[in-house]
Amino acid sequence: MGKFFNQLLDKHIAFIEKQKIFFTASAPLGSQGHVNLSPKGLDSFRVLGENKVAYMDLVGSGNETSAHLLENGRLTIMFCAFEGPPNILRLYCKGTTVLPGDKQWAALSENFNLQMGTRQIILADVFEVQTSCGFSVPYYNYAGERSQAQKWAENKGEEGLEQYKQEKNRLSLDKLPTALF
């Protein structure tokens, strides 16, 4: 049976710190449009307080989360145990996109080991935390991080990354503007 909390507890934070992957979900308002669900890895997630989290977001083929946050702010972040005792942890949030050059960027980015290709930081206020059993989640073994994203960014170079973001990351699949617009 799921349990709800109005903030992250120490045991939730300890669980988050052990995870190698998390998932983000967002959607435009209404019943139309694409629901976005994205896996995230690397050392990209930070708990900043009992009700505040952030993650470093790299350049990708789309920028759906940023568009949805700009439109309505809704964000769900999910962690699940692939090792050890079963557990699912969901963070229900209101999020914003923080871009390089924004007044929050300097202080916020100090929490991360920024990589070439870091597009933005997603900052989220957690208004509800849910745990559930995770009994059906299979065991998986962590084998390491992939290096393709970093190599791709290095091959593109700074100018190439900026051009790519302008071409691929300014609008969502549903033609909603992102924070890069």
mmCIF file of C-alpha atoms in Angstrom:
data_model
loop_
_atom_site.group_PDB
_atom_site.id
_atom_site.type_symbol
_atom_site.label_atom_id
_atom_site.label_comp_id
_atom_site.label_asym_id
_atom_site.label_seq_id
_atom_site.Cartn_x
_atom_site.Cartn_y
_atom_site.Cartn_z
ATOM 1 C CA MET A 1 0.000 0.000 0.000
ATOM 2 C CA GLY A 2 1.342 3.409 -0.926
ATOM 3 C CA LYS A 3 2.187 5.964 1.726
ATOM 4 C CA PHE A 4 2.239 9.727 1.241
ATOM 5 C CA PHE A 5 4.466 12.348 2.838
ATOM 6 C CA ASN A 6 4.570 16.133 2.521
ATOM 7 C CA GLN A 7 8.378 16.209 2.407
ATOM 8 C CA LEU A 8 11.395 14.026 1.836
ATOM 9 C CA LEU A 9 12.455 12.120 4.935
ATOM 10 C CA ASP A 10 16.022 11.040 5.665
ATOM 11 C CA LYS A 11 15.205 7.475 4.574
ATOM 12 C CA HIS A 12 13.888 8.764 1.219
ATOM 13 C CA ILE A 13 17.042 10.799 0.661
ATOM 14 C CA ALA A 14 19.245 7.810 1.529
ATOM 15 C CA PHE A 15 17.303 5.697 -0.993
ATOM 16 C CA ILE A 16 17.643 8.364 -3.715
ATOM 17 C CA GLU A 17 21.396 8.642 -3.149
ATOM 18 C CA LYS A 18 21.843 4.912 -3.862
ATOM 19 C CA GLN A 19 19.984 4.936 -7.197
ATOM 20 C CA LYS A 20 21.764 4.981 -10.562
ATOM 21 C CA ILE A 21 18.686 5.843 -12.638
ATOM 22 C CA PHE A 22 15.530 7.889 -12.232
ATOM 23 C CA PHE A 23 12.616 8.721 -14.487
ATOM 24 C CA THR A 24 10.869 12.020 -15.169
ATOM 25 C CA ALA A 25 7.308 12.407 -16.410
ATOM 26 C CA SER A 26 5.543 15.510 -17.658
ATOM 27 C CA ALA A 27 2.666 16.359 -19.970
ATOM 28 C CA PRO A 28 0.930 19.348 -21.510
ATOM 29 C CA LEU A 29 -2.390 20.453 -20.068
ATOM 30 C CA GLY A 30 -5.565 18.797 -21.326
ATOM 31 C CA SER A 31 -6.046 15.429 -22.936
ATOM 32 C CA GLN A 32 -4.142 16.225 -26.131
ATOM 33 C CA GLY A 33 -0.426 16.164 -26.632
ATOM 34 C CA HIS A 34 2.397 13.839 -25.835
ATOM 35 C CA VAL A 35 3.084 12.541 -22.351
ATOM 36 C CA ASN A 36 6.842 12.546 -21.834
ATOM 37 C CA LEU A 37 8.648 9.873 -19.827
ATOM 38 C CA SER A 38 12.437 10.028 -19.728
ATOM 39 C CA PRO A 39 15.104 7.911 -18.045
ATOM 40 C CA LYS A 40 17.988 9.853 -16.511
ATOM 41 C CA GLY A 41 21.343 8.605 -15.333
ATOM 42 C CA LEU A 42 24.854 9.759 -14.555
ATOM 43 C CA ASP A 43 25.468 11.621 -11.324
ATOM 44 C CA SER A 44 22.804 14.166 -12.206
ATOM 45 C CA PHE A 45 20.279 14.305 -9.333
ATOM 46 C CA ARG A 46 20.542 16.376 -6.162
ATOM 47 C CA VAL A 47 18.340 16.735 -3.099
ATOM 48 C CA LEU A 48 18.622 20.395 -2.089
ATOM 49 C CA GLY A 49 16.218 20.271 0.849
ATOM 50 C CA GLU A 50 13.194 18.488 2.275
ATOM 51 C CA ASN A 51 11.037 19.926 -0.509
ATOM 52 C CA LYS A 52 13.532 20.929 -3.188
ATOM 53 C CA VAL A 53 15.409 18.830 -5.740
ATOM 54 C CA ALA A 54 17.235 19.460 -8.995
ATOM 55 C CA TYR A 55 18.787 17.541 -11.827
ATOM 56 C CA MET A 56 21.340 18.371 -14.485
ATOM 57 C CA ASP A 57 19.817 17.911 -17.937
ATOM 58 C CA LEU A 58 21.961 17.193 -20.985
ATOM 59 C CA VAL A 59 21.258 18.104 -24.599
ATOM 60 C CA GLY A 60 19.022 15.490 -26.186
ATOM 61 C CA SER A 61 16.883 14.930 -29.223
ATOM 62 C CA GLY A 62 13.975 16.745 -27.607
ATOM 63 C CA ASN A 63 13.229 19.073 -24.714
ATOM 64 C CA GLU A 64 9.727 18.031 -23.700
ATOM 65 C CA THR A 65 10.150 18.500 -19.958
ATOM 66 C CA SER A 66 11.184 22.127 -20.372
ATOM 67 C CA ALA A 67 8.166 22.857 -22.588
ATOM 68 C CA HIS A 68 5.749 21.199 -20.179
ATOM 69 C CA LEU A 69 7.246 22.981 -17.181
ATOM 70 C CA LEU A 70 6.989 26.313 -18.962
ATOM 71 C CA GLU A 71 3.345 25.587 -19.759
ATOM 72 C CA ASN A 72 2.149 24.111 -16.460
ATOM 73 C CA GLY A 73 5.029 23.255 -14.116
ATOM 74 C CA ARG A 74 3.892 19.659 -13.486
ATOM 75 C CA LEU A 75 6.651 17.102 -12.994
ATOM 76 C CA THR A 76 6.800 13.634 -11.476
ATOM 77 C CA ILE A 77 10.146 12.047 -10.682
ATOM 78 C CA MET A 78 10.325 8.334 -9.950
ATOM 79 C CA PHE A 79 13.037 6.166 -8.442
ATOM 80 C CA CYS A 80 12.721 2.402 -8.100
ATOM 81 C CA ALA A 81 14.897 -0.217 -6.488
ATOM 82 C CA PHE A 82 16.516 -2.651 -8.914
ATOM 83 C CA GLU A 83 18.691 -4.053 -6.107
ATOM 84 C CA GLY A 84 17.945 -4.755 -2.467
ATOM 85 C CA PRO A 85 14.491 -4.472 -0.911
ATOM 86 C CA PRO A 86 11.682 -3.480 -3.313
ATOM 87 C CA ASN A 87 10.692 0.172 -3.273
ATOM 88 C CA ILE A 88 9.235 2.830 -5.549
ATOM 89 C CA LEU A 89 9.560 6.498 -4.644
ATOM 90 C CA ARG A 90 7.667 9.212 -6.518
ATOM 91 C CA LEU A 91 8.189 12.942 -6.122
ATOM 92 C CA TYR A 92 5.268 15.103 -7.231
ATOM 93 C CA CYS A 93 6.653 18.512 -8.065
ATOM 94 C CA LYS A 94 6.250 21.929 -9.587
ATOM 95 C CA GLY A 95 9.328 22.529 -11.669
ATOM 96 C CA THR A 96 11.153 25.208 -13.592
ATOM 97 C CA THR A 97 13.977 25.229 -16.100
ATOM 98 C CA VAL A 98 17.134 27.100 -15.113
ATOM 99 C CA LEU A 99 19.386 28.030 -18.029
ATOM 100 C CA PRO A 100 23.027 29.107 -18.108
ATOM 101 C CA GLY A 101 22.913 32.859 -17.694
ATOM 102 C CA ASP A 102 19.836 32.833 -15.426
ATOM 103 C CA LYS A 103 20.453 34.490 -12.049
ATOM 104 C CA GLN A 104 20.026 31.119 -10.252
ATOM 105 C CA TRP A 105 22.497 29.305 -12.517
ATOM 106 C CA ALA A 106 25.779 30.125 -10.766
ATOM 107 C CA ALA A 107 24.693 28.958 -7.308
ATOM 108 C CA LEU A 108 22.621 26.013 -8.546
ATOM 109 C CA SER A 109 25.232 24.671 -10.966
ATOM 110 C CA GLU A 110 27.787 24.415 -8.131
ATOM 111 C CA ASN A 111 25.848 21.330 -6.969
ATOM 112 C CA PHE A 112 26.818 19.398 -10.107
ATOM 113 C CA ASN A 113 29.854 18.255 -12.046
ATOM 114 C CA LEU A 114 28.717 20.011 -15.217
ATOM 115 C CA GLN A 115 29.475 18.190 -18.438
ATOM 116 C CA MET A 116 29.897 19.452 -21.935
ATOM 117 C CA GLY A 117 26.380 19.255 -23.254
ATOM 118 C CA THR A 118 24.701 20.361 -20.038
ATOM 119 C CA ARG A 119 21.659 22.123 -21.451
ATOM 120 C CA GLN A 120 19.852 23.224 -18.316
ATOM 121 C CA ILE A 121 19.065 22.350 -14.731
ATOM 122 C CA ILE A 122 15.563 21.348 -13.782
ATOM 123 C CA LEU A 123 14.695 22.755 -10.358
ATOM 124 C CA ALA A 124 11.647 21.322 -8.612
ATOM 125 C CA ASP A 125 9.627 22.061 -5.498
ATOM 126 C CA VAL A 126 8.345 18.771 -4.080
ATOM 127 C CA PHE A 127 4.786 19.060 -2.767
ATOM 128 C CA GLU A 128 4.139 15.346 -2.198
ATOM 129 C CA VAL A 129 6.242 12.206 -1.793
ATOM 130 C CA GLN A 130 4.825 8.728 -2.349
ATOM 131 C CA THR A 131 6.322 5.349 -1.582
ATOM 132 C CA SER A 132 4.903 2.092 -2.880
ATOM 133 C CA CYS A 133 5.900 -1.537 -2.728
ATOM 134 C CA GLY A 134 7.735 -2.183 -5.999
ATOM 135 C CA PHE A 135 7.153 -5.940 -5.621
ATOM 136 C CA SER A 136 6.893 -6.376 -9.419
ATOM 137 C CA VAL A 137 10.073 -4.473 -10.280
ATOM 138 C CA PRO A 138 12.720 -6.984 -11.405
ATOM 139 C CA TYR A 139 16.300 -7.105 -10.196
ATOM 140 C CA TYR A 140 18.891 -5.550 -12.494
ATOM 141 C CA ASN A 141 22.613 -5.176 -12.030
ATOM 142 C CA TYR A 142 24.301 -1.848 -12.633
ATOM 143 C CA ALA A 143 27.099 -2.299 -15.177
ATOM 144 C CA GLY A 144 28.307 1.300 -15.537
ATOM 145 C CA GLU A 145 27.589 4.558 -17.323
ATOM 146 C CA ARG A 146 27.485 4.962 -21.085
ATOM 147 C CA SER A 147 30.028 7.331 -22.628
ATOM 148 C CA GLN A 148 28.175 8.111 -25.879
ATOM 149 C CA ALA A 149 26.492 11.344 -24.707
ATOM 150 C CA GLN A 150 29.784 12.902 -23.660
ATOM 151 C CA LYS A 151 31.573 11.778 -26.840
ATOM 152 C CA TRP A 152 28.677 13.082 -28.962
ATOM 153 C CA ALA A 153 28.826 16.470 -27.204
ATOM 154 C CA GLU A 154 32.603 16.677 -27.586
ATOM 155 C CA ASN A 155 32.336 15.873 -31.312
ATOM 156 C CA LYS A 156 29.683 18.572 -31.761
ATOM 157 C CA GLY A 157 31.710 21.197 -29.903
ATOM 158 C CA GLU A 158 30.217 24.273 -28.247
ATOM 159 C CA GLU A 159 29.031 25.873 -31.507
ATOM 160 C CA GLY A 160 27.591 22.611 -32.794
ATOM 161 C CA LEU A 161 25.715 22.048 -29.535
ATOM 162 C CA GLU A 162 24.220 25.535 -29.668
ATOM 163 C CA GLN A 163 23.098 24.980 -33.244
ATOM 164 C CA TYR A 164 21.618 21.584 -32.336
ATOM 165 C CA LYS A 165 19.684 23.098 -29.407
ATOM 166 C CA GLN A 166 18.294 25.788 -31.697
ATOM 167 C CA GLU A 167 17.170 23.174 -34.213
ATOM 168 C CA LYS A 168 15.927 20.411 -31.902
ATOM 169 C CA ASN A 169 15.294 21.830 -28.409
ATOM 170 C CA ARG A 170 13.302 25.047 -28.821
ATOM 171 C CA LEU A 171 9.887 23.431 -29.403
ATOM 172 C CA SER A 172 8.249 20.316 -28.015
ATOM 173 C CA LEU A 173 6.706 17.581 -30.149
ATOM 174 C CA ASP A 174 3.430 19.463 -29.732
ATOM 175 C CA LYS A 175 5.079 22.743 -30.837
ATOM 176 C CA LEU A 176 5.064 24.214 -27.331
ATOM 177 C CA PRO A 177 8.000 26.570 -26.658
ATOM 178 C CA THR A 178 10.716 25.464 -24.273
ATOM 179 C CA ALA A 179 12.703 27.745 -21.991
ATOM 180 C CA LEU A 180 15.287 27.919 -24.823
ATOM 181 C CA PHE A 181 12.762 29.578 -27.184
#
